[in-house]
Amino acid sequence: MTQLPDRNGRFGVFGGRFVPETLMNALIELEQEYNRFSEDPEFKEEIAYLLKQYSGRETPLYYAERLSQQLGKAKIYLKREDLNHTGAHKINNAIAQGVLAKRMGKGKVIAETGAGQHGVATATVAALLGLECKVFMGEEDTKRQQLNVFRMKMLGAEVIPVTSGSRTLKDAGNEALRYWVSNVEDTFYVLGSVVGPHPYPMMVRNFQRIIGDETRKQILETEGRLPNVILAPIGGGSNAIGMFYPFLEDKEVGLIGVEAAGKGVDTDFHAATMSKGTHGVFQGSMSYLLQDEYGQVQEAHSISAGLDYPGVGPEHSYLKDIERVQYVPITDQEALDALQLLCRTEGIIPALESAHAVAQAVKMASTWSEDDIVVINLSGRGDKDVESIMAYTGGITE
Amino acid sequence: MNRIDETFASLKQQHKTALIPYLTVGDPDVKSTLDIIHELELAGADIIELGVPYSDPLADGPVIQRASERALKSKVTIRTCMETARLARDLGSKLPFILFTYYNPVLQTGLDTFFEEVLKNDISGLIIPDLPVEESEEIRSRAHAAGVHLIPLVAPTSHERIASIASEATGFVYCVSSLGVTGERSDFYSGIESFLETVKQYSHVPIAIGFGISSGEQVARFSKICDGVVVGSAIVRQIESNIPILEKEETRQQGLLQIREFVAQLKG
């Protein structure tokens, strides 16, 4: 299970490299360079140094006592990825890909972004490493996340609003790929999730697995055993795979990915790729996909711009089919309620994405006993979402 | 014999280059596509690429993206596109048809049904821009069994991949003129001539060039070194600008004629 992908970039039937021929050599080169550098002690040291001294790792595994009491019996821990520099787990991957870009001699980087977290992380790393940075962002998302757009500009990045298709994350991804096809010789594409063509799903997972590696070490230190359940939100799936991967072989640990049900999985407005999707090829790989019977990709909907994506990582698709990870949907309203709950019990404003995982804990709490230990991956902080929550609730906080 | 092979063989005897126009099926509707195919044939087209509209066409620039959006609004599916080839044939078209489609619509049709439809609708070739050779083994063998060509693409960045892609090609090799997506352009890849020479050296079948070729002058330039020239976005743009005229009964013929004249001057 942990040996995948195979040499063709496949996780079972999922993954692969479905891209225009123009990009094939760039992807092969990226894979070779990644493989070479991932065994280079200097490369590993540089990343480890930046994660510690620049981003502030390791992030705490915090026992949320008041939340635990409020919900019932189990002990609930929060993996505080929200305390990273730039406010989310996205920086783990952006630092590593930025360092890789620089070592490969590419002076220009591009990225796609939905909520803006990956865009901000990439813009930050580009500023730190002296790289030129362009970020593609759906026009709709630039409106929902104006603060992040401004942050990226302050950091020196150029933000390119994407006006094709549904003007959200999937279209930003398409446009980033189109730009890369045109500028592949001098540009490094910093892809933000465990999606896209091989080697990205593998590489991004390996750059994010630090979340799960730390969690494992921390829970063993505090509790002397592994947790019963781990919850993580999932759009493309990078924080979730980063958290889950080091636990895949521990069969006693239940792993639950929480996806966005928007207004409900039985409406036309959701991003529940695992609950409602079918196998398809999208943005370079085979995975579960929201699509119609003719293979046209459908638009996703979620209050959380980071989960608003009709695809999902190929490795998650595989983990669903072999039933190692369970994937469940949470609606906009359930996520908002959980966000409010965490604010009031713990004084933590989580990102809307992360609030989906908290909501699943609320749902499951009555089934847990006092011996149970639960970990929620709090993938990001909610400062970026305050405006859109105000708009959604009309400014009412009760 | 496959119609594409027949066409290239006959053009070779006449020392001519194939003009291969692309259009998106159902832009703005299927009836217009059939009429435009007829005009393209009158204008001297040798092979026609029928584009399947797709929600996420990542190898295409803005012109073909817009055509895709228009066609999807008219509920055009991959099946509609294949049936359009048959309708054009029944209306008397003699040209070989190539289906240009992204992979996902093919996958969702199911390979068995897809190839049944390809044969039933007399489609001679397939171009799947997001299916590199590494991922195409099964579809290639099925195409081979059906006597249909899966036309491979090679790009200026293909380098050492050119040898294996070109030497195993059937039908023709589609050479991508530039780094980038489809769309009219004035500059091509700087080493374009030597790139084309390299492809020729390895290929046992004709070579065609496409992506960005939009004027008679460019067609003439590449006709000297290639066996075929594909023109896509420039034609789709002609169709787009003529949509208001095509939609009115009294001016429709005039619109069709303008498209024919544009393509005829490409042919030179």
XYZ file of C-alpha atoms in Angstrom:
666
model
C 0.000 0.000 0.000
C 2.799 2.423 0.911
C 4.916 1.296 -2.052
C 2.678 3.004 -4.574
C 2.648 4.548 -7.117
C 4.216 2.042 -9.525
C 6.728 3.221 -12.099
C 3.944 4.426 -14.401
C 2.616 6.652 -11.649
C -0.348 4.365 -10.980
C -2.167 3.684 -7.740
C -4.096 0.636 -8.917
C -6.064 1.916 -11.932
C -5.731 5.544 -10.796
C -3.088 8.156 -11.546
C -0.943 8.090 -14.661
C 0.051 10.929 -16.943
C -2.701 12.200 -19.236
C -1.160 15.373 -20.601
C -0.207 16.890 -23.968
C 3.003 15.485 -25.433
C 4.672 18.904 -24.995
C 4.751 18.323 -21.222
C 5.903 14.708 -21.188
C 9.628 15.358 -21.082
C 9.157 18.036 -18.423
C 7.298 15.540 -16.223
C 9.892 12.836 -16.798
C 12.665 15.304 -15.982
C 10.801 16.422 -12.848
C 10.431 12.835 -11.705
C 14.125 12.108 -12.257
C 15.256 15.294 -10.536
C 12.890 14.697 -7.643
C 14.160 11.139 -7.226
C 17.742 12.324 -7.362
C 17.329 15.193 -4.897
C 15.150 13.270 -2.481
C 18.234 11.211 -1.669
C 20.493 14.231 -1.449
C 21.225 15.063 2.242
C 21.796 18.763 1.464
C 18.413 19.081 -0.226
C 16.689 17.357 2.677
C 18.543 19.535 5.197
C 17.600 22.745 3.420
C 13.913 21.791 3.472
C 14.045 20.642 7.085
C 15.763 23.880 8.074
C 13.126 26.046 6.393
C 10.231 24.011 7.782
C 11.633 24.502 11.291
C 13.137 27.974 11.321
C 10.915 29.648 8.746
C 7.538 27.949 9.013
C 7.720 27.067 12.703
C 7.458 23.287 12.604
C 6.850 21.040 14.302
C 3.265 22.128 14.734
C 1.620 21.199 18.062
C -0.700 18.260 18.555
C -3.065 20.036 20.887
C -5.479 18.293 23.252
C -8.767 20.167 22.763
C -10.153 19.542 26.226
C -13.177 21.835 26.125
C -14.202 20.609 22.689
C -13.801 17.011 23.898
C -15.987 17.667 26.937
C -18.595 19.430 24.866
C -18.852 16.569 22.384
C -18.805 13.644 24.808
C -16.289 11.089 25.896
C -13.402 10.733 23.444
C -10.169 12.701 23.768
C -9.900 14.944 20.733
C -6.545 16.244 19.551
C -6.033 18.944 16.918
C -2.982 18.810 14.660
C -2.289 22.512 14.432
C -1.287 22.992 10.791
C -3.044 26.364 11.103
C -0.048 27.564 13.105
C 2.294 27.243 10.146
C 3.694 30.373 8.531
C 1.046 31.602 6.048
C -1.662 29.788 7.984
C -2.023 26.352 6.459
C -0.311 23.077 5.572
C 0.201 24.333 2.000
C 3.559 25.856 2.959
C 5.089 22.368 3.560
C 4.747 21.530 -0.112
C 5.486 25.020 -1.414
C 8.804 25.202 0.453
C 9.879 21.798 -0.867
C 8.854 22.448 -4.478
C 10.408 25.926 -4.340
C 13.730 24.486 -3.197
C 13.463 21.810 -5.893
C 12.729 24.450 -8.579
C 15.768 26.419 -7.526
C 18.029 23.364 -7.548
C 16.724 22.485 -11.007
C 17.786 25.959 -12.167
C 14.275 27.231 -12.904
C 13.921 30.894 -12.001
C 10.191 31.151 -12.617
C 7.378 29.405 -10.797
C 3.638 29.241 -11.409
C 0.834 27.930 -9.227
C -2.929 27.452 -9.273
C -4.977 28.382 -6.266
C -8.552 28.051 -5.030
C -8.942 29.585 -1.584
C -5.649 31.334 -2.135
C -3.742 29.398 0.526
C -1.511 27.585 -1.935
C -1.100 30.780 -3.941
C -0.006 32.677 -0.833
C 2.326 29.840 0.170
C 3.929 29.781 -3.283
C 4.203 33.578 -3.449
C 5.838 33.514 -0.005
C 8.379 30.884 -0.953
C 9.067 32.648 -4.259
C 9.865 35.843 -2.346
C 12.064 33.925 0.082
C 14.023 32.132 -2.639
C 14.100 34.983 -5.180
C 11.907 33.323 -7.793
C 9.523 35.052 -10.204
C 5.962 33.971 -9.423
C 2.640 33.919 -11.265
C -0.509 32.599 -9.591
C -3.596 31.526 -11.536
C -6.851 32.002 -9.669
C -10.453 31.680 -10.835
C -12.087 35.089 -11.125
C -14.907 33.916 -8.861
C -12.360 32.960 -6.187
C -10.516 36.291 -6.503
C -13.770 37.889 -5.380
C -14.399 35.406 -2.562
C -10.826 35.703 -1.310
C -9.838 39.309 -1.924
C -7.530 39.416 1.086
C -5.448 36.534 -0.207
C -5.221 38.182 -3.628
C -3.814 41.284 -1.974
C -1.437 39.221 0.159
C -0.016 37.541 -2.929
C 0.491 40.902 -4.614
C 2.222 42.285 -1.524
C 4.572 39.315 -1.692
C 5.499 40.278 -5.239
C 3.512 37.678 -7.156
C 1.432 38.389 -10.217
C -2.142 37.148 -9.763
C -3.838 36.162 -13.017
C -7.650 35.988 -12.757
C -8.987 33.094 -14.844
C -12.192 33.801 -16.732
C -12.740 30.439 -18.477
C -15.273 27.790 -17.419
C -16.694 28.090 -13.920
C -13.931 30.572 -12.935
C -12.912 28.529 -9.893
C -10.108 26.165 -8.867
C -10.504 23.663 -11.706
C -10.226 26.421 -14.285
C -7.216 27.917 -12.508
C -5.617 24.454 -12.809
C -6.420 24.261 -16.533
C -4.950 27.698 -17.138
C -1.808 26.941 -15.135
C -1.312 23.793 -17.239
C -1.864 25.775 -20.464
C 0.656 28.376 -19.365
C 3.114 25.642 -18.451
C 2.775 24.050 -21.908
C 3.811 27.404 -23.405
C 6.669 28.094 -20.991
C 7.809 24.650 -19.990
C 11.491 25.239 -20.727
C 12.146 27.819 -18.005
C 9.146 27.491 -15.665
C 8.498 25.184 -12.710
C 4.860 24.392 -11.938
C 4.346 24.330 -8.167
C 1.204 22.186 -8.039
C -0.628 22.562 -4.761
C -2.332 19.244 -4.178
C -1.957 15.498 -4.668
C -3.627 15.739 -8.077
C -2.398 16.178 -11.648
C -0.045 13.987 -13.661
C 2.656 11.766 -12.157
C 4.961 12.592 -10.331
C 2.904 15.314 -8.599
C 0.568 13.077 -6.528
C 3.557 11.132 -5.223
C 5.830 14.135 -4.742
C 3.270 16.324 -2.984
C 2.330 13.421 -0.702
C 5.932 12.938 0.265
C 6.309 16.673 0.958
C 3.157 16.609 3.142
C 3.727 13.371 5.023
C 5.539 15.361 7.707
C 2.042 16.079 9.103
C 1.394 12.391 9.766
C 4.968 11.618 10.768
C 4.890 14.308 13.465
C 1.405 13.317 14.617
C 2.479 9.726 15.055
C 5.505 10.670 17.114
C 3.537 13.190 19.208
C 0.606 10.913 20.025
C 2.976 8.117 21.021
C 4.778 10.552 23.339
C 1.602 11.852 24.997
C -0.681 8.834 24.937
C 1.681 5.959 24.415
C -0.482 4.567 21.635
C -1.919 5.361 18.233
C -5.292 7.128 17.842
C -8.509 5.235 17.073
C -9.678 7.686 14.456
C -8.058 10.393 12.344
C -10.186 12.949 10.487
C -8.987 15.248 7.716
C -10.777 17.477 5.211
C -10.353 16.624 1.539
C -10.607 18.665 -1.648
C -7.718 17.539 -3.831
C -6.472 15.796 -0.713
C -2.959 16.999 0.154
C -3.388 17.593 3.892
C -5.379 14.372 4.214
C -2.849 12.189 2.429
C -0.029 13.880 4.341
C -1.795 12.964 7.584
C -2.960 9.463 6.552
C 0.051 8.106 4.699
C 2.233 7.267 7.729
C -0.756 5.420 9.290
C -1.851 3.374 6.259
C -0.294 0.148 7.538
C -1.757 0.597 11.048
C -5.036 -1.201 10.451
C -6.355 -0.323 13.921
C -6.358 3.389 13.066
C -9.602 4.458 11.345
C -8.944 7.037 8.648
C -11.751 9.329 7.524
C -11.570 11.894 4.716
C -14.236 14.586 4.926
C -15.394 16.091 1.641
C -17.654 19.045 0.920
C -21.351 18.283 0.429
C -22.152 21.953 -0.257
C -25.923 22.353 -0.097
C -26.293 18.550 0.086
C -25.148 15.519 -1.916
C -28.624 15.142 -3.401
C -28.610 18.677 -4.797
C -26.672 19.953 -7.827
C -24.476 22.063 -5.548
C -21.773 19.972 -3.906
C -18.145 18.940 -4.249
C -18.651 15.366 -3.010
C -16.382 13.656 -5.536
C -16.057 10.431 -3.540
C -19.756 10.104 -2.689
C -21.106 11.012 -6.130
C -18.244 10.731 -8.618
C -17.201 8.028 -11.096
C -13.848 7.061 -12.614
C -12.569 9.601 -15.113
C -9.508 11.371 -16.472
C -9.149 14.971 -15.380
C -6.193 17.372 -15.290
C -3.625 14.734 -16.014
C -4.710 11.724 -14.005
C -7.338 9.042 -13.563
C -9.371 9.482 -10.395
C -12.899 9.817 -9.087
C -14.539 12.727 -10.848
C -17.808 14.651 -10.874
C -18.944 14.337 -14.491
C -21.983 13.708 -16.656
C -22.615 10.519 -18.656
C -20.800 11.998 -21.685
C -17.598 12.700 -19.765
C -18.065 16.456 -19.348
C -16.661 17.612 -16.022
C -19.249 19.139 -13.716
C -18.885 22.256 -11.639
C -18.407 21.745 -7.934
C -19.884 23.827 -5.157
C -18.746 24.459 -1.605
C -18.717 27.416 0.766
C -15.047 26.571 1.113
C -13.092 27.658 -1.956
C -10.369 25.129 -1.124
C -12.734 22.143 -1.393
C -14.568 23.451 -4.458
C -13.027 20.949 -6.882
C -14.682 18.227 -9.032
C -11.678 15.887 -8.887
C -9.663 14.250 -6.116
C -6.202 12.762 -5.788
C -5.603 9.360 -7.434
C -4.157 7.855 -4.272
C -7.321 8.770 -2.360
C -9.368 7.155 -5.126
C -7.330 4.001 -4.641
C -7.650 4.107 -0.832
C -11.408 4.426 -1.228
C -11.644 1.416 -3.555
C -9.552 -0.809 -1.286
C -11.614 0.511 1.653
C -8.611 1.619 3.705
C -9.994 5.143 4.057
C -13.643 6.046 4.498
C -14.834 9.217 2.754
C -17.844 11.097 4.067
C -19.656 14.324 3.086
C -20.322 17.400 5.266
C -22.602 20.274 4.182
C -21.847 24.008 4.194
C -24.158 24.505 7.148
C -22.658 21.663 9.187
C -19.188 23.092 8.561
C -20.276 26.586 9.626
C -21.836 25.249 12.832
C -18.664 23.338 13.640
C -16.546 26.396 12.920
C -18.610 28.360 15.405
C -18.312 25.571 17.963
C -14.523 25.502 17.738
C -14.370 29.296 18.044
C -16.444 29.225 21.222
C -14.950 26.190 22.928
C -11.285 26.563 22.048
C -10.748 30.111 20.829
C -9.561 28.773 17.484
C -11.023 30.042 14.212
C -10.409 27.196 11.756
C -10.410 27.479 7.973
C -13.746 26.481 6.421
C -11.940 23.502 4.907
C -10.802 22.292 8.338
C -14.235 22.996 9.838
C -15.565 20.158 7.673
C -13.413 17.689 9.615
C -14.519 19.186 12.926
C -18.152 18.789 11.786
C -17.576 15.096 11.153
C -16.264 14.756 14.724
C -19.473 16.391 15.973
C -21.461 13.851 13.968
C -19.546 10.831 15.200
C -18.950 11.893 18.817
C -21.855 9.938 20.303
C -20.389 6.681 18.979
C -17.049 7.205 20.754
C -16.190 5.961 24.229
C -13.932 7.499 26.870
C -11.059 5.265 25.815
C -11.104 6.626 22.294
C -8.472 8.998 20.990
C -9.346 11.108 17.967
C -7.098 13.360 15.880
C -8.471 16.101 13.642
C -6.158 17.630 11.091
C -6.735 21.347 11.514
C -5.255 22.086 8.108
C -5.566 25.868 8.139
C -6.730 28.914 10.006
C -9.902 30.809 9.262
C -8.774 34.439 9.027
C -9.121 34.294 5.230
C -12.734 33.127 5.534
C -14.051 35.720 7.960
C -15.390 37.915 5.168
C -17.202 35.157 3.323
C -18.667 33.822 6.580
C -19.960 37.321 7.312
C -21.539 37.425 3.868
C -23.089 33.956 4.308
C -24.519 34.564 7.751
C -25.378 38.211 7.220
C -22.951 39.104 9.990
C -24.900 37.204 12.646
C -22.761 34.995 14.839
C -25.384 32.993 16.711
C -7.501 0.921 -47.409
C -7.938 3.685 -44.845
C -9.206 6.903 -46.437
C -6.375 8.930 -44.852
C -3.767 6.713 -46.543
C -5.594 6.983 -49.873
C -5.682 10.757 -49.618
C -1.979 11.117 -48.828
C -1.046 8.626 -51.553
C -3.007 10.488 -54.173
C -1.694 13.908 -53.054
C 1.858 12.575 -53.174
C 1.452 11.606 -56.816
C 0.294 15.148 -57.545
C 3.106 16.651 -55.390
C 0.522 18.379 -53.227
C 0.175 19.029 -49.518
C -2.944 18.103 -47.589
C -4.953 20.964 -46.132
C -6.544 19.720 -42.912
C -9.115 22.096 -41.416
C -10.423 21.664 -37.887
C -13.837 22.673 -36.662
C -15.693 22.100 -33.417
C -18.810 20.021 -34.065
C -22.011 21.799 -33.078
C -20.506 25.299 -33.194
C -22.978 26.911 -33.317
C -25.168 23.858 -34.171
C -24.908 20.546 -36.019
C -26.763 21.762 -39.126
C -24.183 24.540 -39.544
C -21.323 22.070 -39.025
C -22.681 19.928 -41.882
C -23.010 22.976 -44.147
C -19.513 24.155 -43.231
C -18.020 20.700 -43.934
C -19.527 20.978 -47.410
C -17.959 24.436 -47.873
C -14.567 23.196 -46.657
C -14.696 20.418 -49.239
C -15.533 22.916 -51.996
C -12.660 25.115 -50.794
C -10.176 22.291 -51.300
C -9.884 20.661 -47.885
C -8.322 17.193 -48.058
C -9.048 15.780 -44.581
C -11.341 17.162 -41.888
C -10.783 17.168 -38.150
C -14.039 17.032 -36.220
C -13.494 18.506 -32.774
C -15.474 17.097 -29.852
C -16.445 19.920 -27.469
C -15.092 19.402 -23.961
C -15.562 21.144 -20.634
C -11.839 21.286 -19.854
C -9.876 21.511 -23.116
C -6.405 22.018 -21.714
C -4.554 21.803 -25.021
C -6.719 24.544 -26.522
C -6.462 28.317 -26.551
C -9.340 30.782 -26.101
C -10.809 30.538 -29.632
C -11.452 26.790 -29.482
C -12.426 27.035 -25.796
C -15.216 29.429 -26.798
C -16.321 27.138 -29.643
C -16.465 24.273 -27.142
C -18.632 26.313 -24.792
C -21.043 27.206 -27.608
C -21.317 23.592 -28.741
C -21.846 22.330 -25.189
C -24.683 24.817 -24.831
C -26.333 23.056 -27.805
C -25.929 19.741 -25.875
C -23.481 18.256 -28.353
C -21.958 14.975 -27.137
C -19.147 12.790 -28.456
C -21.822 10.602 -30.007
C -23.336 13.571 -31.832
C -19.897 14.324 -33.222
C -19.401 10.812 -34.579
C -22.888 10.779 -36.086
C -22.099 14.085 -37.789
C -19.393 12.287 -39.778
C -21.968 9.774 -41.010
C -24.481 12.521 -41.880
C -21.812 14.392 -43.851
C -20.941 11.175 -45.678
C -24.601 10.560 -46.500
C -24.772 14.100 -47.872
C -21.993 13.178 -50.301
C -18.724 14.096 -48.595
C -15.746 12.107 -49.887
C -13.225 13.345 -47.301
C -11.624 11.299 -44.534
C -12.787 12.345 -41.059
C -10.581 12.492 -37.993
C -12.184 12.724 -34.576
C -10.269 15.170 -32.338
C -11.297 14.441 -28.754
C -9.975 14.589 -25.227
C -9.691 11.212 -23.559
C -12.411 11.419 -20.921
C -15.399 11.484 -23.319
C -13.927 8.379 -25.019
C -13.489 6.661 -21.675
C -17.045 7.397 -20.567
C -18.444 6.094 -23.866
C -16.645 2.814 -23.173
C -14.037 1.550 -25.609
C -16.291 -1.185 -27.089
C -19.107 1.222 -27.911
C -16.684 3.911 -28.981
C -15.021 1.775 -31.640
C -18.366 0.435 -32.841
C -19.456 4.031 -33.393
C -16.174 4.999 -35.034
C -16.600 2.237 -37.596
C -20.324 2.744 -38.070
C -19.798 6.437 -38.755
C -16.855 5.963 -41.134
C -14.258 7.809 -39.067
C -10.734 7.147 -40.323
C -8.546 8.580 -37.591
C -8.370 9.713 -33.976
C -6.416 12.502 -32.325
C -6.457 12.468 -28.511
C -4.297 15.371 -27.327
C -4.118 14.328 -23.667
C -3.209 10.700 -24.332
C 0.581 10.333 -24.643
C 2.012 7.062 -25.988
C 2.637 5.724 -22.467
C -1.117 5.747 -21.740
C -2.401 4.715 -25.154
C -1.497 1.038 -25.468
C -5.003 -0.372 -25.293
C -6.673 2.199 -27.495
C -3.841 1.875 -30.019
C -4.288 -1.854 -30.369
C -8.040 -1.501 -30.674
C -7.632 1.218 -33.301
C -5.214 -0.994 -35.193
C -7.671 -3.889 -35.135
C -10.398 -1.589 -36.434
C -8.242 -0.202 -39.251
C -8.427 3.284 -37.752
C -5.357 5.479 -37.275
C -4.505 6.828 -33.831
C -2.530 9.890 -34.943
C 0.323 10.635 -32.505
C 1.491 14.144 -31.634
C 5.130 15.130 -31.349
C 6.277 18.442 -29.917
C 9.504 20.440 -30.166
C 10.135 19.335 -26.559
C 9.749 15.646 -27.434
C 13.497 15.358 -28.233
C 14.579 11.717 -27.818
C 10.937 10.594 -27.752
C 10.551 11.580 -31.418
C 12.266 8.432 -32.715
C 9.930 5.938 -31.072
C 6.743 7.978 -31.544
C 7.372 8.737 -35.216
C 8.637 5.297 -36.189
C 5.544 3.583 -34.772
C 3.019 6.071 -36.176
C 0.244 5.123 -38.547
C -1.778 7.555 -40.673
C 0.487 10.549 -40.179
C 2.538 12.235 -37.469
C 1.039 15.436 -36.089
C 3.876 17.864 -35.399
C 3.099 20.620 -32.908
C 4.526 23.874 -34.314
C 5.191 25.640 -31.040
C 5.239 25.293 -27.293
C 1.737 26.148 -26.281
C -1.925 25.596 -26.828
C -3.893 25.912 -30.054
C -4.391 29.423 -31.413
C -3.170 31.707 -34.183
C 0.408 32.921 -33.830
C 3.018 34.650 -35.928
C 6.123 33.043 -34.396
C 6.816 29.338 -34.346
C 9.365 27.335 -32.396
C 12.765 28.711 -33.337
C 14.198 25.356 -34.364
C 11.054 24.338 -36.225
C 12.755 23.302 -39.492
C 15.254 20.974 -37.870
C 12.506 19.592 -35.613
C 10.427 18.710 -38.693
C 13.482 17.203 -40.401
C 14.086 14.977 -37.379
C 10.479 13.758 -37.385
C 10.685 13.040 -41.125
C 13.851 11.067 -40.663
C 12.120 8.589 -38.330
C 8.623 8.510 -39.786
C 7.406 5.926 -42.309
C 4.171 7.891 -42.754
C 3.429 11.487 -43.846
C 3.994 14.346 -41.419
C 1.600 17.243 -40.827
C 2.079 20.429 -38.857
C -0.491 22.207 -36.731
C -1.088 24.582 -33.777
C -1.133 28.256 -34.700
C -1.119 28.125 -38.479
C -3.550 30.745 -39.669
C -2.590 32.359 -42.997
C -2.059 31.363 -46.623
C 1.521 32.499 -46.305
C 2.181 30.163 -43.364
C 0.441 27.277 -45.154
C 2.684 27.854 -48.176
C 5.810 28.005 -46.007
C 5.103 24.676 -44.321
C 3.778 23.006 -47.468
C 7.368 22.937 -48.671
C 8.502 20.771 -45.780
C 5.374 18.905 -44.642
C 2.873 16.537 -46.219
C -0.059 18.174 -44.457
C -0.986 21.411 -42.717
C -3.684 21.662 -40.032
C -5.568 24.935 -39.600
C -7.846 25.125 -36.561
C -8.353 28.303 -34.573
C -8.236 30.584 -37.628
C -11.163 28.692 -39.165
C -13.038 28.497 -35.874
C -12.587 32.266 -35.538
C -14.072 32.711 -39.052
C -17.052 30.605 -38.008
C -17.381 32.566 -34.754
C -17.404 35.942 -36.480
C -19.976 34.676 -38.997
C -22.414 33.264 -36.432
C -24.790 36.280 -36.528
C -24.922 35.997 -40.342
C -25.307 32.203 -40.282
C -28.213 32.444 -37.903
C -30.339 34.537 -40.291
C -31.897 32.623 -43.166
C -31.485 35.487 -45.654
C -27.727 35.931 -44.977
C -26.752 32.315 -44.241
C -25.375 31.605 -47.735
C -23.233 34.722 -47.536
C -21.757 33.530 -44.224
C -20.995 30.085 -45.605
C -19.387 31.633 -48.656
C -17.119 33.776 -46.509
C -15.897 30.696 -44.657
C -15.323 28.906 -47.993
C -13.343 31.850 -49.365
C -11.189 32.044 -46.242
C -10.263 28.376 -46.541
C -9.754 28.598 -50.307
C -7.186 31.381 -49.877
C -5.363 29.241 -47.289
C -5.078 26.562 -49.933
C -3.578 29.186 -52.314
